[in-house]
GROMACS .gro file of C-alpha atoms in nm:
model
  326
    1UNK     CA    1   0.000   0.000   0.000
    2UNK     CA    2   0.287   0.254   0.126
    3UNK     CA    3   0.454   0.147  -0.221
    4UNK     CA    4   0.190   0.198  -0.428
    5UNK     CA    5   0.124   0.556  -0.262
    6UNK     CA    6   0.483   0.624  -0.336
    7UNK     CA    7   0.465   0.538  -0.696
    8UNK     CA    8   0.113   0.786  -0.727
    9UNK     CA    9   0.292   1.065  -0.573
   10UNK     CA   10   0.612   1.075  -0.791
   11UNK     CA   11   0.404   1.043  -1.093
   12UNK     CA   12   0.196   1.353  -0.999
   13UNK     CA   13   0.538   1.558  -0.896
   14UNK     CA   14   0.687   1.431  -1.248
   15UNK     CA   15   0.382   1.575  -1.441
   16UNK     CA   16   0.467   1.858  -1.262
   17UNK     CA   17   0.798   1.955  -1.361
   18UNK     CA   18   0.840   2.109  -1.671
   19UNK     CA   19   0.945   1.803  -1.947
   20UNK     CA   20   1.231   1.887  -2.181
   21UNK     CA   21   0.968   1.800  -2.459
   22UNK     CA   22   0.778   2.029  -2.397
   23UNK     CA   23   1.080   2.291  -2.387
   24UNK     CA   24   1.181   2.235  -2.707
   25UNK     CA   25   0.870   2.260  -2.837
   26UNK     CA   26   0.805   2.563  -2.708
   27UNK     CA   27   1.168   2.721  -2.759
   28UNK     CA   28   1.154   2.566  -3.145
   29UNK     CA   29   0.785   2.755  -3.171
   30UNK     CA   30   0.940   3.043  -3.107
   31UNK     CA   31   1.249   2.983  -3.345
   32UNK     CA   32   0.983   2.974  -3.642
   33UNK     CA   33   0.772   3.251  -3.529
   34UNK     CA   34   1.087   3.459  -3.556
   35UNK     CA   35   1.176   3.306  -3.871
   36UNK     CA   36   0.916   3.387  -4.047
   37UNK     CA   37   0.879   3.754  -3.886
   38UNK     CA   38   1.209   3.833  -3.968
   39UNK     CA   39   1.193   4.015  -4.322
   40UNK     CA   40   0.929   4.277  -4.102
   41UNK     CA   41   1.215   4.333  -3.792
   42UNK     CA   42   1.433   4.391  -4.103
   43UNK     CA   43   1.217   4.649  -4.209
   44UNK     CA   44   1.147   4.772  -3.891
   45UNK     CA   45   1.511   4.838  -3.823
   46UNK     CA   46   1.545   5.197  -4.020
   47UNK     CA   47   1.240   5.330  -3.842
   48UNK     CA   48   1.447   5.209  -3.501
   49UNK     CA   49   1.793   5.418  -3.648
   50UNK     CA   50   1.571   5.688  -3.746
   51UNK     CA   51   1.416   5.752  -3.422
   52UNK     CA   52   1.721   5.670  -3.203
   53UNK     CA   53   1.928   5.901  -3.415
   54UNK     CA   54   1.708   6.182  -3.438
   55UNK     CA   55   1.509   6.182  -3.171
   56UNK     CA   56   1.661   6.006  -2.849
   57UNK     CA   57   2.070   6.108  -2.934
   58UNK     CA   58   1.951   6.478  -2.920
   59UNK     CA   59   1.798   6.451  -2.639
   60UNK     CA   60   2.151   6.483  -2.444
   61UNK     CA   61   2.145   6.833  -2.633
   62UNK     CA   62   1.923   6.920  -2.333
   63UNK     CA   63   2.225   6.965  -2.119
   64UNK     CA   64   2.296   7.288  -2.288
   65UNK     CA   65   2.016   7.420  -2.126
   66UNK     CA   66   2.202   7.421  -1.787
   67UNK     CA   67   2.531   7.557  -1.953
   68UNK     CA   68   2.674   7.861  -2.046
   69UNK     CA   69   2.761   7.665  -2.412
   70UNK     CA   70   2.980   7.843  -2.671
   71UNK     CA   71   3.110   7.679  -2.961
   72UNK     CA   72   3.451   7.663  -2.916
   73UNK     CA   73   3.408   7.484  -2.557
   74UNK     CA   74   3.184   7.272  -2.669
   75UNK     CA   75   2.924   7.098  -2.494
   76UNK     CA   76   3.130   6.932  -2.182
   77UNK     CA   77   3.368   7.192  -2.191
   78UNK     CA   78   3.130   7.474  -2.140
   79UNK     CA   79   3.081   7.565  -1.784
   80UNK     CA   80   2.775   7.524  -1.562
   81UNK     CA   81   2.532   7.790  -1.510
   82UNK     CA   82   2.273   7.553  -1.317
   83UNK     CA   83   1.916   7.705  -1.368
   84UNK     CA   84   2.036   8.102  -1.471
   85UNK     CA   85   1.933   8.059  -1.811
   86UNK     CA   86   1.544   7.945  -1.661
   87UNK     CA   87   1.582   8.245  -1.430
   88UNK     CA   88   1.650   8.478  -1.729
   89UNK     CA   89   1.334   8.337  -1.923
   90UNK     CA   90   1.100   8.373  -1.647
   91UNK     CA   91   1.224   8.751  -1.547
   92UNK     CA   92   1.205   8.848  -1.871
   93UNK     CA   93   0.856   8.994  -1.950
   94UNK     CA   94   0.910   8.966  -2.311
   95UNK     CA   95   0.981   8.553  -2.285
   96UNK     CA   96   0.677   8.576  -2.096
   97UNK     CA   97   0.463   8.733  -2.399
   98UNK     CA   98   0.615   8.481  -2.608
   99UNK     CA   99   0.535   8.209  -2.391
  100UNK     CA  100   0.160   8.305  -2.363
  101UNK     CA  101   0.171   8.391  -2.714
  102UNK     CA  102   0.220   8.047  -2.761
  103UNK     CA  103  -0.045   7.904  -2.534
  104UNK     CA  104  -0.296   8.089  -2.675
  105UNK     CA  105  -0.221   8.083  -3.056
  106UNK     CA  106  -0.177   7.688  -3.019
  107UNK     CA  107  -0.534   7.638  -2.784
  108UNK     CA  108  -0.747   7.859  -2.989
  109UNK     CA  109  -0.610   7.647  -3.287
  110UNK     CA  110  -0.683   7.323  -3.112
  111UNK     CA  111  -1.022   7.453  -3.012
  112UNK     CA  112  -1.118   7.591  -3.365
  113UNK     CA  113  -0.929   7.358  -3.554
  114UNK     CA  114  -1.044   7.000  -3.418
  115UNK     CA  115  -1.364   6.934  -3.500
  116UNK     CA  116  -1.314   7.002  -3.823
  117UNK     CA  117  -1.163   6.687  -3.956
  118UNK     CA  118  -1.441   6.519  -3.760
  119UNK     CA  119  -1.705   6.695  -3.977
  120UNK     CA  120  -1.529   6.651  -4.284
  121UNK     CA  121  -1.487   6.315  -4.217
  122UNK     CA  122  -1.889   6.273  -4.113
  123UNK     CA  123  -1.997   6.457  -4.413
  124UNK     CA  124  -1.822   6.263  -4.662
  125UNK     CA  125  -1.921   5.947  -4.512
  126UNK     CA  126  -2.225   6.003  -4.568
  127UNK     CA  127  -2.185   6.124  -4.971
  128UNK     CA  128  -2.290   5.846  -5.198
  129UNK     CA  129  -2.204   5.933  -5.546
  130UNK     CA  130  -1.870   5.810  -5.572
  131UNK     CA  131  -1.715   6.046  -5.812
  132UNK     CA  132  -1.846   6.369  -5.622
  133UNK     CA  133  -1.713   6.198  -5.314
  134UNK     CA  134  -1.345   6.148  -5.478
  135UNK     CA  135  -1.344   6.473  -5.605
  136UNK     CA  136  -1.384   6.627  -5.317
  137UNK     CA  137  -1.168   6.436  -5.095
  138UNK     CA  138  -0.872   6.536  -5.347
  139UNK     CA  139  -0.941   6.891  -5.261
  140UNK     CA  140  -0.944   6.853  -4.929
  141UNK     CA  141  -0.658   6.631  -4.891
  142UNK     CA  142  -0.444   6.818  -5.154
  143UNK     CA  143  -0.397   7.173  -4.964
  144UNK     CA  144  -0.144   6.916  -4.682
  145UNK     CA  145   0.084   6.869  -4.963
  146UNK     CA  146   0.167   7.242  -4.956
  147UNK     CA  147   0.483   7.400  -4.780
  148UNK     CA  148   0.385   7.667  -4.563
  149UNK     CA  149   0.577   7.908  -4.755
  150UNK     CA  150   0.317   7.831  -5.047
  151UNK     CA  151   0.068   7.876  -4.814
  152UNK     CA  152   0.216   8.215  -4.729
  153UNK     CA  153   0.209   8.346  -5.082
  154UNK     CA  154  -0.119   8.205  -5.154
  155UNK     CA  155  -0.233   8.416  -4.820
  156UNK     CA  156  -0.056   8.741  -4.964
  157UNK     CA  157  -0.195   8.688  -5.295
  158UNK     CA  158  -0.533   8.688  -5.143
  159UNK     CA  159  -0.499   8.923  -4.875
  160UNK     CA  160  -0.245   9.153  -4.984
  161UNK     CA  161  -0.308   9.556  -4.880
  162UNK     CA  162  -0.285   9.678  -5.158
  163UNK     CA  163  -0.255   9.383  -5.514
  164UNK     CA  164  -0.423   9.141  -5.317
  165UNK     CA  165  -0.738   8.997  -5.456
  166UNK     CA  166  -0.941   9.088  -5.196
  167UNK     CA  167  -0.872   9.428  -5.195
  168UNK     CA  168  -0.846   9.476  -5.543
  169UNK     CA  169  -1.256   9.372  -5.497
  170UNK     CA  170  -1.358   9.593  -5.215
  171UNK     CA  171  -1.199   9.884  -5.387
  172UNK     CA  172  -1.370   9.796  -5.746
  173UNK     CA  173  -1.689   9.824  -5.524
  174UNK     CA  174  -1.588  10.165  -5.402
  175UNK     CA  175  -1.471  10.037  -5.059
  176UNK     CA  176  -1.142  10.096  -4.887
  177UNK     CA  177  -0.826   9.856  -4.882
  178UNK     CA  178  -0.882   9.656  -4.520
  179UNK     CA  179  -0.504   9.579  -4.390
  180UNK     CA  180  -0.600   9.190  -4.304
  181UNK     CA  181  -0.217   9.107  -4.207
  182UNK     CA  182  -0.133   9.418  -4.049
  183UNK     CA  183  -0.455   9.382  -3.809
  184UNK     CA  184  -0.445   9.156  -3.496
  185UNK     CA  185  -0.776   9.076  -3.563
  186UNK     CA  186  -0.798   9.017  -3.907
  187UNK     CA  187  -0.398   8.826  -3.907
  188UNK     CA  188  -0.537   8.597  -3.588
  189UNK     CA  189  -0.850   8.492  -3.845
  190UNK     CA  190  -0.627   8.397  -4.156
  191UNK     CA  191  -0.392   8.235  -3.921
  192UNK     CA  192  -0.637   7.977  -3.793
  193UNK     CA  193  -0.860   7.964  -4.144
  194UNK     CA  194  -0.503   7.896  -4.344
  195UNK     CA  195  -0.429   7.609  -4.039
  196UNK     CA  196  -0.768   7.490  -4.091
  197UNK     CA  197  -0.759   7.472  -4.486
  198UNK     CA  198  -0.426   7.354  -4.476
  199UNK     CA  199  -0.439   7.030  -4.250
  200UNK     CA  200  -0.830   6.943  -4.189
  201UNK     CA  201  -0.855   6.727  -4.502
  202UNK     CA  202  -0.554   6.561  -4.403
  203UNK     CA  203  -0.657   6.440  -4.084
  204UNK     CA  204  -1.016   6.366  -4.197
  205UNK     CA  205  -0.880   6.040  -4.343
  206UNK     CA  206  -0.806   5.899  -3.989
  207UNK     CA  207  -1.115   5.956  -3.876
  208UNK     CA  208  -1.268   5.818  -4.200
  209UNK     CA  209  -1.092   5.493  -4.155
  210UNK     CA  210  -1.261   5.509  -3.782
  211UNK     CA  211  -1.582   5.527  -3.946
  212UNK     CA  212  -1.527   5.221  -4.188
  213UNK     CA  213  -1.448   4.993  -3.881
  214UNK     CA  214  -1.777   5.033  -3.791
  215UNK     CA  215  -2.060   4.771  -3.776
  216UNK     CA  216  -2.305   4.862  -4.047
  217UNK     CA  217  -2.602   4.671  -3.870
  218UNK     CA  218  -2.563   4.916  -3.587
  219UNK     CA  219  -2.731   5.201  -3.857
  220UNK     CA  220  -2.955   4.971  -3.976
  221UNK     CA  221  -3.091   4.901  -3.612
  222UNK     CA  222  -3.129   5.264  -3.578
  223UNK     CA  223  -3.285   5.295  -3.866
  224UNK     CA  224  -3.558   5.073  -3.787
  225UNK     CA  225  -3.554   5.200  -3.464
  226UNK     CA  226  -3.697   5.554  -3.672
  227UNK     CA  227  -3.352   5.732  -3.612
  228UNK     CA  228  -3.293   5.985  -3.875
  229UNK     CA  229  -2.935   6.029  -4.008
  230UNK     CA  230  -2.882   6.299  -3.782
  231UNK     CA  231  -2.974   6.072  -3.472
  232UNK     CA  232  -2.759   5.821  -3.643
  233UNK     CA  233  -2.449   6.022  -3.666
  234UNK     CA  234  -2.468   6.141  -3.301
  235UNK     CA  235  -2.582   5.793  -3.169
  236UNK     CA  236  -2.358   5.552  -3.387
  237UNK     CA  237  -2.075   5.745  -3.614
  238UNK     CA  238  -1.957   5.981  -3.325
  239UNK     CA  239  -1.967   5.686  -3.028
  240UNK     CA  240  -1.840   5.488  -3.252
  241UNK     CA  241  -1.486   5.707  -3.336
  242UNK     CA  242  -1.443   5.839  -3.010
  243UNK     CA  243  -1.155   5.663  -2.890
  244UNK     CA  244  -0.991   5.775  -3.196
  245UNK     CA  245  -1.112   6.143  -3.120
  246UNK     CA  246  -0.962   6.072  -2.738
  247UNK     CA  247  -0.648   5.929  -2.947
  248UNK     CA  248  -0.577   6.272  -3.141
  249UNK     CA  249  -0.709   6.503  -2.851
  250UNK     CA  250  -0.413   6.369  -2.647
  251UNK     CA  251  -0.171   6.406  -2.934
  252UNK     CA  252  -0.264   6.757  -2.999
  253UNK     CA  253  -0.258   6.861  -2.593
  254UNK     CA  254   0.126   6.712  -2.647
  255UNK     CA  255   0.191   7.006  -2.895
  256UNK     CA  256  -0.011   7.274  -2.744
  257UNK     CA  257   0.294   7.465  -2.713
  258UNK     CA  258   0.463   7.395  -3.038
  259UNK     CA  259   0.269   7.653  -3.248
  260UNK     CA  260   0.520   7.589  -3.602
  261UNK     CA  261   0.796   7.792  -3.707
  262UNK     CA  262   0.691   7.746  -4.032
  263UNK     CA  263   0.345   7.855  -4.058
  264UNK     CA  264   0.429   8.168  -3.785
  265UNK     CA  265   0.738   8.306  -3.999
  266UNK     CA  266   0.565   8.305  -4.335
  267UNK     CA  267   0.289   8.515  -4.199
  268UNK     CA  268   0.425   8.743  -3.907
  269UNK     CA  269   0.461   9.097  -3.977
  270UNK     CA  270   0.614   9.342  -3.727
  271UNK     CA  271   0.280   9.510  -3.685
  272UNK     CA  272   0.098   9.184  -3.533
  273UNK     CA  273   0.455   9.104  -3.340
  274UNK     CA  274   0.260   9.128  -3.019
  275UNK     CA  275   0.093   8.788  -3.123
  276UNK     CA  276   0.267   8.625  -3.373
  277UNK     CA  277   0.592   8.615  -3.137
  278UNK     CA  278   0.613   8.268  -3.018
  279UNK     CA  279   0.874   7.988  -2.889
  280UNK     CA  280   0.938   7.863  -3.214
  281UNK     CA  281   1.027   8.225  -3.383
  282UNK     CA  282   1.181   8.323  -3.085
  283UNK     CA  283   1.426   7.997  -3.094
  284UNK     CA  284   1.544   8.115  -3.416
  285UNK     CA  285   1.606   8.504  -3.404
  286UNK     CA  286   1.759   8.481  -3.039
  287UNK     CA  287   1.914   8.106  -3.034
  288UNK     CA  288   2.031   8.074  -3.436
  289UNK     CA  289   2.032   8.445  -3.537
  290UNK     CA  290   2.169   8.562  -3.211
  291UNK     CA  291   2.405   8.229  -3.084
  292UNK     CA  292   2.257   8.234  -2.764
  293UNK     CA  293   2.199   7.867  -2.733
  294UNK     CA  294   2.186   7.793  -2.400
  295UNK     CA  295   1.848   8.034  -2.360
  296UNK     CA  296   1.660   7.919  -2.640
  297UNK     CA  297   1.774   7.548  -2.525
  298UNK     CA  298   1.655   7.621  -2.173
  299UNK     CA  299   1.265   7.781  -2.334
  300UNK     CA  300   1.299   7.434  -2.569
  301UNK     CA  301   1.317   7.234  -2.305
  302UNK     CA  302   1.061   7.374  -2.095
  303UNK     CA  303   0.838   7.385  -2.377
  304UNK     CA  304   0.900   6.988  -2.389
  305UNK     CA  305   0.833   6.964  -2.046
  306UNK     CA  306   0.476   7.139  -2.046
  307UNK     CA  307   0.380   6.923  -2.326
  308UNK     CA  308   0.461   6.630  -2.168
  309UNK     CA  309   0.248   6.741  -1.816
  310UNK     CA  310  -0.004   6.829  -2.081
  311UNK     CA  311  -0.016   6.438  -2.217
  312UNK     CA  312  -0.013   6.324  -1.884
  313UNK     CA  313  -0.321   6.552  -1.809
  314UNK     CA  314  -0.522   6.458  -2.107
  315UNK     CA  315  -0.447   6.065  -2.079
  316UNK     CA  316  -0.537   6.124  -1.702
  317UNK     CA  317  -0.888   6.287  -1.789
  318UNK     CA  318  -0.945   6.039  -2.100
  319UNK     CA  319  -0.895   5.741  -1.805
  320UNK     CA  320  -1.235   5.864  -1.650
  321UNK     CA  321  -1.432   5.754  -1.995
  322UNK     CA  322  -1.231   5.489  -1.991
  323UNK     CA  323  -1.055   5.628  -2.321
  324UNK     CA  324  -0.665   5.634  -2.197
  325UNK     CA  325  -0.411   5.529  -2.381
  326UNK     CA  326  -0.206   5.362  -2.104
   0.00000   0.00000   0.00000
């Protein structure tokens, strides 16, 4: 009997223990998997160089920001200046205009700006002639594909005080030339219109993909249900995209403070400098233009660091809806 118990009990501690079998089984599963994965890591491995090189190396450039740099020192051979150059930025009322400059240009943008794509994207959804529907998603998309400096002399050619189009209409009506870029009012509107016209049909294709992802029966229960398409766009099409919404929401908080040298500098004018002065333009006159490096690093670097609090903030809010991303 005691044998017999002793025999049951090793059996049941040998199924127990892992069998070499079964390790090799497992270790030659994995062999294959990365096998036959390994022409995609192949691929994969320029977008790794790419981001390492120039986007995690330069991130030791940061350092500067905490350094009275000059060229010929270099970066270790410059001496410390601990936080004088974030002293200087934040006694300095005119780094303070350019840093709420920045804040506002870049959250009025995000508020004007983001449901756009959204209703492009809703609107064409819901087009059914294909052609029309083509057509006009090529002239939407098709503005993105312009530099900003096109942009710019598309803007002047409209705009322009005294040959621009506009103008050259008001005064054929017997009105007077308006000033649009040399107004604060008028520059801040074609500002965020050009933004607009420039990137909304871009970004409209993201959230068009959203919509294809999503379960046709759920319109046709609405339907029958005697929702009209407007009930079915705001109880199906918009539920249905929202984490992606959530998604680009959080992306955009990231870069609330990263307004766009380019789009800033081919518009700015010295009469609207009191707004169109922001980190980005100021990064170039004072840190490139001027050589003082270590200042503009230091404003760089805090900009980096609000956007970052800024993710964190969104993502935090999002995880209430239960729409994070981590």
């Amino acid at each position: 009997m005691g044998t017999s118990n002793r025999t049951e009990s090793n059996r049941v501690i040998g199924s127990m223990q892992p069998q070499a079998g079964n390790r090799t089984t497992v270790k030659g599963f994995a062999s294959k998997r990365f096998n036959r994965n390994l022409p995609l890591l192949i691929m994969f491995i320029p977008v790794i160089a790419f981001f390492i090189t120039f986007r995690y190396i330069p991130m030791l450039g940061g350092i500067i920001a905490f350094k009275q740099y000059n060229l010929m020192q270099g970066i270790w051979g410059s001496p410390w200046a601990g936080l004088d150059n974030f002293r200087m930025i934040f006694q300095n009322p005119q780094t303070l205009q350019i840093i709420r400059n920045t804040f506002i240009l870049s959250f009025i943008n995000i508020v004007i700006g983001f449901p756009f794509p959204i209703l492009a994207a809703v609107m064409l959804n819901e087009v059914r002639r294909v052609w029309f529907k083509k057509s006009v998603q090529t002239l939407l998309y098709l503005p993105h594909f312009f530099s900003w400096v096109i942009v710019g002399g598309i803007v002047v050619t409209l705009f322009g005080a005294q040959a621009g189009i506009v103008n050259t209409v008001i005064t054929a009506l017997g009105g007077e030339p308006i000033q649009f870029l040399y107004r604060v009012d008028t520059w801040m509107t074609i500002f965020f219109g050009s933004s607009i016209w420039k990137e909304a049909g871009f970004s409209a294709i993201i959230y068009l993909a959203a919509i294809s992802s999503i379960d046709p029966h759920l319109y046709e229960a609405a339907s029958i249900d005697g929702a009209n398409k407007a009930k079915q766009i705001w109880h199906v099409t918009l539920p249905g995209i929202l984490p992606i919404m959530t998604l680009m929401l959080i992306i955009a908080m990231g870069n609330v403070m990263e307004v766009g040298f380019d789009r800033v500098y081919n518009l700015q004018n010295a009469s609207v400098s009191d707004v169109s002065s922001v980190i980005s333009t100021y990064i170039y006159t004072v840190g490139i233009q001027g050589g003082m490096y270590s200042l503009t690093t230091a404003m760089g670097l805090f900009e980096s660091v609000i956007g970052l609090v800024l993710v964190v903030l969104a993502n935090a809010a999002a995880k209430k809806f239960n729409q994070s991303l981590w």
